[in-house]
Amino acid sequence: MSKDFRPWKIDETQLLPPSVQDYVPRDHLSRLIVALVREELDLSAIAGSYRSVLGQPPFDPRMMTALLLHGYASGIYSSRRIARAASERADFMMIVAGDAPDFRTISEFRRRHLKALAALFVQVLQLAEKAGLVKLGHVALDGTKIKANASKHKAMSYERMKKREAELAAEVDRWLKAAEAADREEDKLYGKQRGDEMPDWVADKQKRLEKIRQAKAELEAEAKAAAEQEMRRREKAEEQRKAEGRKKNGKTPAPPKTEPEGKAQRNFTDPESRILKTKDGYIQGYNAQAAVDAQAQIIVAQSLTHSMSDQDQLVPLIDEIKDNLGRKPKEASADAGYCSEANLAALAEREVGAYLATGRAKHPAEGRPKITGPLVQAMRDKLKRAGRRTRYRLRKQVVEPVFGQIKQARGFRQFLLRGIEKVRAEWALICTAHNLTKLARAA
């Protein structure tokens, strides 16, 4: 006897037309995002920018915002992939109500309102606090290197720029001299044309030469600014020494160089990105920072820099937590990349309990004592006394899983936008989407 199967009613029409919402579970992330966008989030900065009554009515900003936020929370970042999902996936179809925008419309909406979309991070964070997901008892800080939308092979060092600039200038100059000497022959060759049309290869070399000169000038300007800043620092330190009546120790240091180091590099695709070292080698990218609350792994502060070092990011992140939520955390932990006398003093001044590793080793208090000073030594002793019971152990289980969820679970490993301001806004969107997923899980 053959097995009976459930009927497959693929060709059967339904008595009543179905709603696309019927195919999305009530506890789905997309429903939470739609509810927040419609009832909680203030989108006046976006809606207020539409003032002209001419042309076709634009898509509802609430729908477009919900579509982008759900895309980022679902690990879909490209405008083309979001547009495809809006016509293929039930959760995205529910958001657009069956009227899917074109990928160009999605891309233009993100470009036009990027700053306002990044500002939603604070609103979503405050909603998470109201839901009881943020306690600020312990906050862990860390950074992760993310690839820029540029190849590291499109970068050139200052030394190479000077050499290549001379080579290209000589090549273009040789061609121009040859062209001037061959005017009559070219008149016969080109006929009615002017005869001075530039070949494609020369135009390309001239464009390349202009790019190299521009990048070279930017590196020189940066080096000059850094030298001036160093001179001001030395003058201030000298004035303080004289005021305190201390003797001058050692030789007078050589003046800072106003010319860039030969190995200083600039990328032609995204000039504001930098070559950064990671455990897997070198990448062209940015250093993304996050401060994560231990209660539910909510990101309470975020920033982005193109610097390799993390030291200068600790105090701004702690201050941003207070700006975002109106109060500071009780404790903060971070790895050895954030440890310095200045940072420990700043945390003590803000009355934040510090747990900063003093060396890069298996145990936070071990490793070669490269970082010195009385506050660093006190921190080293504090971590040794606590041993395995130290609060520093919370860092790995609080902040590192967040980067794993962003990069591994949601597949964000490269920025789509270029330029540090746009990339900062994109990172804010990524952090907003992460907090939305935590809100949905708690709900």
CSV table of C-alpha atoms in Angstrom, one decimal, residues 34-339:
chain,number,residue,atom,x,y,z
A,34,VAL,CA,8.8,48.4,11.7
A,35,ALA,CA,7.1,49.1,15.1
A,36,LEU,CA,10.1,51.1,16.3
A,37,VAL,CA,10.3,53.2,13.1
A,38,ARG,CA,6.6,53.9,13.1
A,39,GLU,CA,6.1,54.6,16.8
A,40,GLU,CA,9.4,55.3,18.6
A,41,LEU,CA,12.1,56.7,16.4
A,42,ASP,CA,12.2,60.4,15.6
A,43,LEU,CA,12.8,60.7,11.8
A,44,SER,CA,12.0,64.4,11.5
A,45,ALA,CA,15.6,65.1,10.3
A,46,ILE,CA,14.9,62.8,7.3
A,47,ALA,CA,11.3,63.7,6.6
A,48,GLY,CA,11.9,67.4,7.0
A,49,SER,CA,14.4,67.4,4.1
A,50,TYR,CA,11.6,66.7,1.6
A,51,ARG,CA,10.1,70.1,0.8
A,52,SER,CA,9.5,70.3,-2.9
A,53,VAL,CA,6.1,69.4,-4.2
A,54,LEU,CA,7.4,68.8,-7.8
A,55,GLY,CA,7.9,65.4,-9.3
A,56,GLN,CA,6.7,62.0,-8.2
A,57,PRO,CA,6.0,61.5,-4.5
A,58,PRO,CA,9.0,59.8,-2.9
A,59,PHE,CA,8.9,56.6,-0.9
A,60,ASP,CA,7.8,57.0,2.8
A,61,PRO,CA,11.0,57.8,4.8
A,62,ARG,CA,9.8,55.5,7.6
A,63,MET,CA,9.6,52.5,5.1
A,64,MET,CA,13.0,53.3,3.6
A,65,THR,CA,14.6,53.6,7.0
A,66,ALA,CA,13.1,50.3,8.2
A,67,LEU,CA,14.2,48.6,5.0
A,68,LEU,CA,17.8,49.8,5.5
A,69,LEU,CA,17.9,48.9,9.2
A,70,HIS,CA,16.5,45.5,8.6
A,71,GLY,CA,19.0,44.9,5.8
A,72,TYR,CA,21.9,45.7,8.0
A,73,ALA,CA,20.5,43.7,10.9
A,74,SER,CA,20.1,40.7,8.5
A,75,GLY,CA,23.6,40.9,7.1
A,76,ILE,CA,22.5,42.5,3.7
A,77,TYR,CA,24.4,45.7,3.0
A,78,SER,CA,24.5,46.2,-0.7
A,79,SER,CA,21.6,48.3,-2.2
A,80,ARG,CA,21.2,45.8,-5.0
A,81,ARG,CA,20.9,42.9,-2.6
A,82,ILE,CA,18.4,44.8,-0.4
A,83,ALA,CA,16.3,45.6,-3.5
A,84,ARG,CA,16.4,41.9,-4.5
A,85,ALA,CA,15.3,40.8,-1.0
A,86,ALA,CA,12.4,43.3,-1.2
A,87,SER,CA,10.9,41.3,-4.0
A,88,GLU,CA,12.0,37.8,-2.9
A,89,ARG,CA,12.0,37.6,0.9
A,90,ALA,CA,8.7,37.7,2.9
A,91,ASP,CA,10.2,39.8,5.7
A,92,PHE,CA,11.5,42.5,3.3
A,93,MET,CA,8.3,42.3,1.2
A,94,MET,CA,6.3,43.0,4.4
A,95,ILE,CA,8.3,46.1,5.1
A,96,VAL,CA,7.9,47.6,1.6
A,97,ALA,CA,4.2,46.4,1.5
A,98,GLY,CA,4.8,44.9,-2.0
A,99,ASP,CA,6.0,48.1,-3.5
A,100,ALA,CA,9.8,47.5,-3.7
A,101,PRO,CA,12.1,50.5,-4.4
A,102,ASP,CA,14.8,50.3,-7.1
A,103,PHE,CA,18.3,49.7,-5.9
A,104,ARG,CA,19.3,53.2,-7.0
A,105,THR,CA,16.6,54.7,-4.8
A,106,ILE,CA,17.9,52.8,-1.8
A,107,SER,CA,21.5,53.8,-2.5
A,108,GLU,CA,20.5,57.5,-3.0
A,109,PHE,CA,18.4,57.5,0.2
A,110,ARG,CA,21.4,56.1,2.2
A,111,ARG,CA,23.7,58.6,0.6
A,112,ARG,CA,21.4,61.6,1.2
A,113,HIS,CA,20.5,60.8,4.8
A,114,LEU,CA,23.6,59.1,5.9
A,115,LYS,CA,24.3,61.5,8.8
A,116,ALA,CA,20.7,61.3,10.1
A,117,LEU,CA,20.7,57.5,9.8
A,118,ALA,CA,23.9,57.3,11.8
A,119,ALA,CA,22.3,59.5,14.5
A,120,LEU,CA,19.7,56.8,15.1
A,121,PHE,CA,22.3,54.9,17.1
A,122,VAL,CA,21.7,57.0,20.2
A,123,GLN,CA,17.9,56.7,19.9
A,124,VAL,CA,18.0,52.9,19.6
A,125,LEU,CA,20.6,52.8,22.5
A,126,GLN,CA,18.2,54.8,24.8
A,127,LEU,CA,15.4,52.4,23.9
A,128,ALA,CA,17.6,49.5,24.9
A,129,GLU,CA,18.3,51.3,28.2
A,130,LYS,CA,14.5,51.7,28.8
A,131,ALA,CA,14.1,48.0,28.1
A,132,GLY,CA,16.5,47.2,30.9
A,133,LEU,CA,19.3,45.9,28.6
A,134,VAL,CA,21.9,48.5,29.7
A,135,LYS,CA,23.1,48.7,33.3
A,136,LEU,CA,26.6,50.3,32.9
A,137,GLY,CA,27.9,48.2,35.7
A,138,HIS,CA,30.8,46.9,33.6
A,139,VAL,CA,31.7,48.1,30.1
A,140,ALA,CA,34.4,46.4,27.9
A,141,LEU,CA,36.2,48.3,25.2
A,142,ASP,CA,38.0,47.0,22.1
A,143,GLY,CA,38.7,47.7,18.5
A,144,THR,CA,38.7,45.7,15.3
A,145,LYS,CA,40.3,46.3,11.9
A,146,ILE,CA,37.9,46.3,9.0
A,147,LYS,CA,38.8,46.5,5.3
A,148,ALA,CA,38.2,49.7,3.5
A,149,ASN,CA,36.6,49.8,0.0
A,150,ALA,CA,40.1,50.1,-1.5
A,151,SER,CA,42.9,47.7,-2.3
A,152,LYS,CA,46.2,48.0,-0.4
A,153,HIS,CA,47.9,47.5,-3.8
A,154,LYS,CA,46.6,50.9,-4.8
A,155,ALA,CA,48.7,52.6,-2.2
A,156,MET,CA,52.1,54.2,-2.8
A,157,SER,CA,54.9,55.3,-0.4
A,158,TYR,CA,56.2,58.9,-0.3
A,159,GLU,CA,59.6,57.7,-1.5
A,160,ARG,CA,58.0,55.9,-4.5
A,161,MET,CA,55.8,58.9,-5.2
A,162,LYS,CA,58.9,61.2,-5.6
A,163,LYS,CA,60.5,58.7,-8.0
A,164,ARG,CA,57.4,58.0,-10.0
A,165,GLU,CA,56.5,61.7,-10.2
A,166,ALA,CA,59.9,62.5,-11.9
A,167,GLU,CA,59.5,59.5,-14.3
A,168,LEU,CA,56.0,60.5,-15.4
A,169,ALA,CA,56.9,64.2,-15.7
A,170,ALA,CA,59.8,63.2,-17.9
A,171,GLU,CA,57.7,60.9,-20.1
A,172,VAL,CA,55.0,63.5,-20.6
A,173,ASP,CA,57.6,66.2,-21.3
A,174,ARG,CA,59.3,64.1,-23.9
A,175,TRP,CA,56.1,63.5,-25.7
A,176,LEU,CA,55.1,67.2,-25.7
A,177,LYS,CA,58.5,68.2,-27.1
A,178,ALA,CA,58.2,65.5,-29.8
A,179,ALA,CA,54.7,66.7,-30.7
A,180,GLU,CA,55.8,70.3,-31.0
A,181,ALA,CA,58.6,69.3,-33.4
A,182,ALA,CA,56.3,67.2,-35.5
A,183,ASP,CA,53.5,69.7,-36.1
A,184,ARG,CA,53.6,69.6,-39.8
A,185,GLU,CA,53.7,65.9,-40.1
A,186,GLU,CA,50.7,65.7,-37.7
A,187,ASP,CA,48.7,68.2,-39.8
A,188,LYS,CA,49.1,65.8,-42.8
A,189,LEU,CA,48.2,62.8,-40.6
A,190,TYR,CA,45.1,64.3,-38.8
A,191,GLY,CA,43.7,66.4,-41.7
A,192,LYS,CA,41.0,68.7,-40.5
A,193,GLN,CA,41.5,68.0,-36.9
A,194,ARG,CA,43.6,70.3,-34.8
A,195,GLY,CA,46.6,68.0,-34.8
A,196,ASP,CA,47.3,68.5,-31.1
A,197,GLU,CA,44.9,65.9,-29.7
A,198,MET,CA,46.5,64.1,-26.8
A,199,PRO,CA,46.8,60.3,-27.1
A,200,ASP,CA,45.0,58.2,-24.5
A,201,TRP,CA,48.2,56.9,-22.9
A,202,VAL,CA,49.5,60.5,-22.4
A,203,ALA,CA,46.2,61.6,-20.9
A,204,ASP,CA,46.3,58.6,-18.5
A,205,LYS,CA,49.8,59.4,-17.5
A,206,GLN,CA,49.0,63.0,-16.8
A,207,LYS,CA,46.0,62.0,-14.6
A,208,ARG,CA,48.2,59.6,-12.8
A,209,LEU,CA,50.8,62.4,-12.4
A,210,GLU,CA,48.2,64.8,-10.9
A,211,LYS,CA,47.0,62.1,-8.5
A,212,ILE,CA,50.6,61.4,-7.3
A,213,ARG,CA,51.3,65.1,-6.9
A,214,GLN,CA,48.1,65.6,-4.9
A,215,ALA,CA,48.8,62.6,-2.6
A,216,LYS,CA,52.4,63.7,-2.2
A,217,ALA,CA,51.2,67.2,-1.2
A,218,GLU,CA,48.8,65.8,1.4
A,219,LEU,CA,51.5,63.7,3.0
A,220,GLU,CA,53.8,66.7,3.1
A,221,ALA,CA,51.1,68.8,4.7
A,222,GLU,CA,50.4,66.1,7.3
A,223,ALA,CA,54.1,65.8,8.1
A,224,LYS,CA,54.4,69.6,8.5
A,225,ALA,CA,51.4,69.7,10.8
A,226,ALA,CA,52.7,66.9,12.9
A,227,ALA,CA,56.1,68.6,13.2
A,228,GLU,CA,54.4,71.9,14.3
A,229,GLN,CA,52.4,70.0,16.9
A,230,GLU,CA,55.5,68.3,18.2
A,231,MET,CA,57.3,71.7,18.5
A,232,ARG,CA,54.4,73.1,20.5
A,233,ARG,CA,54.5,70.1,22.8
A,234,ARG,CA,58.2,70.5,23.4
A,235,GLU,CA,57.8,74.3,24.0
A,236,LYS,CA,55.1,73.6,26.6
A,237,ALA,CA,57.1,70.9,28.3
A,238,GLU,CA,60.1,73.3,28.4
A,239,GLU,CA,58.0,76.1,30.0
A,240,GLN,CA,56.7,73.6,32.6
A,241,ARG,CA,60.3,72.5,33.4
A,242,LYS,CA,61.4,76.1,33.9
A,243,ALA,CA,58.4,76.9,36.0
A,244,GLU,CA,59.1,73.9,38.3
A,245,GLY,CA,62.8,74.8,38.5
A,246,ARG,CA,64.0,71.4,37.2
A,247,LYS,CA,67.3,70.8,35.5
A,248,LYS,CA,67.5,70.0,31.9
A,249,ASN,CA,68.4,66.3,31.3
A,250,GLY,CA,70.2,64.9,28.3
A,251,LYS,CA,70.9,66.4,24.9
A,252,THR,CA,68.6,68.8,23.1
A,253,PRO,CA,66.6,66.6,20.7
A,254,ALA,CA,66.8,67.2,17.0
A,255,PRO,CA,64.0,69.3,15.5
A,256,PRO,CA,61.1,67.2,14.1
A,257,LYS,CA,61.2,66.5,10.4
A,258,THR,CA,58.8,68.5,8.2
A,259,GLU,CA,59.2,66.0,5.4
A,260,PRO,CA,57.3,62.6,5.4
A,261,GLU,CA,59.1,59.4,6.1
A,262,GLY,CA,60.0,57.5,2.9
A,263,LYS,CA,57.6,54.6,3.9
A,264,ALA,CA,54.6,56.9,4.6
A,265,GLN,CA,51.8,55.7,2.3
A,266,ARG,CA,48.7,57.1,0.7
A,267,ASN,CA,46.0,55.1,-1.1
A,268,PHE,CA,44.6,56.5,-4.3
A,269,THR,CA,41.1,54.9,-4.0
A,270,ASP,CA,40.4,55.9,-0.4
A,271,PRO,CA,43.1,58.3,0.7
A,272,GLU,CA,41.8,58.5,4.2
A,273,SER,CA,42.2,54.7,4.8
A,274,ARG,CA,45.5,53.3,6.1
A,275,ILE,CA,47.6,50.2,6.0
A,276,LEU,CA,46.8,48.4,9.3
A,277,LYS,CA,48.4,45.3,10.8
A,278,THR,CA,46.1,42.4,11.8
A,279,LYS,CA,46.7,38.9,13.0
A,280,ASP,CA,46.2,37.7,9.4
A,281,GLY,CA,48.6,40.2,7.8
A,282,TYR,CA,48.2,43.8,6.5
A,283,ILE,CA,45.0,45.3,5.2
A,284,GLN,CA,43.9,48.6,3.8
A,285,GLY,CA,41.2,49.7,6.3
A,286,TYR,CA,40.0,51.4,9.4
A,287,ASN,CA,40.1,50.8,13.1
A,288,ALA,CA,36.5,50.4,14.4
A,289,GLN,CA,35.9,50.9,18.1
A,290,ALA,CA,33.1,49.8,20.4
A,291,ALA,CA,32.3,50.0,24.1
A,292,VAL,CA,29.9,47.1,25.1
A,293,ASP,CA,27.8,46.8,28.2
A,294,ALA,CA,28.1,43.5,30.0
A,295,GLN,CA,24.3,43.2,30.8
A,296,ALA,CA,23.2,42.2,27.2
A,297,GLN,CA,26.1,43.0,24.9
A,298,ILE,CA,24.6,46.3,23.9
A,299,ILE,CA,27.0,48.7,22.2
A,300,VAL,CA,26.9,51.9,24.3
A,301,ALA,CA,29.5,53.9,22.4
A,302,GLN,CA,31.2,53.6,19.1
A,303,SER,CA,33.8,55.4,17.0
A,304,LEU,CA,36.2,54.9,14.1
A,305,THR,CA,39.7,56.0,13.3
A,306,HIS,CA,42.4,55.3,10.7
A,307,SER,CA,45.0,55.1,13.4
A,308,MET,CA,46.7,51.8,14.3
A,309,SER,CA,46.9,52.6,18.0
A,310,ASP,CA,43.9,52.3,20.4
A,311,GLN,CA,45.3,54.4,23.2
A,312,ASP,CA,43.7,57.7,22.1
A,313,GLN,CA,40.3,56.1,21.8
A,314,LEU,CA,39.6,55.1,25.4
A,315,VAL,CA,38.8,58.5,27.0
A,316,PRO,CA,36.5,59.6,24.0
A,317,LEU,CA,34.6,56.3,24.3
A,318,ILE,CA,34.0,56.7,28.0
A,319,ASP,CA,32.9,60.3,27.5
A,320,GLU,CA,30.6,59.3,24.7
A,321,ILE,CA,28.9,56.8,27.0
A,322,LYS,CA,28.0,59.7,29.3
A,323,ASP,CA,26.9,61.9,26.4
A,324,ASN,CA,24.6,59.1,25.1
A,325,LEU,CA,23.1,57.9,28.4
A,326,GLY,CA,23.6,60.7,30.8
A,327,ARG,CA,25.8,58.6,33.2
A,328,LYS,CA,29.2,57.0,33.2
A,329,PRO,CA,30.0,53.3,33.7
A,330,LYS,CA,31.1,52.0,37.1
A,331,GLU,CA,33.9,49.8,35.6
A,332,ALA,CA,35.7,49.6,32.3
A,333,SER,CA,38.0,47.0,31.0
A,334,ALA,CA,40.3,47.0,27.9
A,335,ASP,CA,43.4,45.2,26.6
A,336,ALA,CA,47.0,46.4,26.7
A,337,GLY,CA,46.5,48.6,23.6
A,338,TYR,CA,44.6,51.1,25.7
A,339,CYS,CA,46.9,51.1,28.8
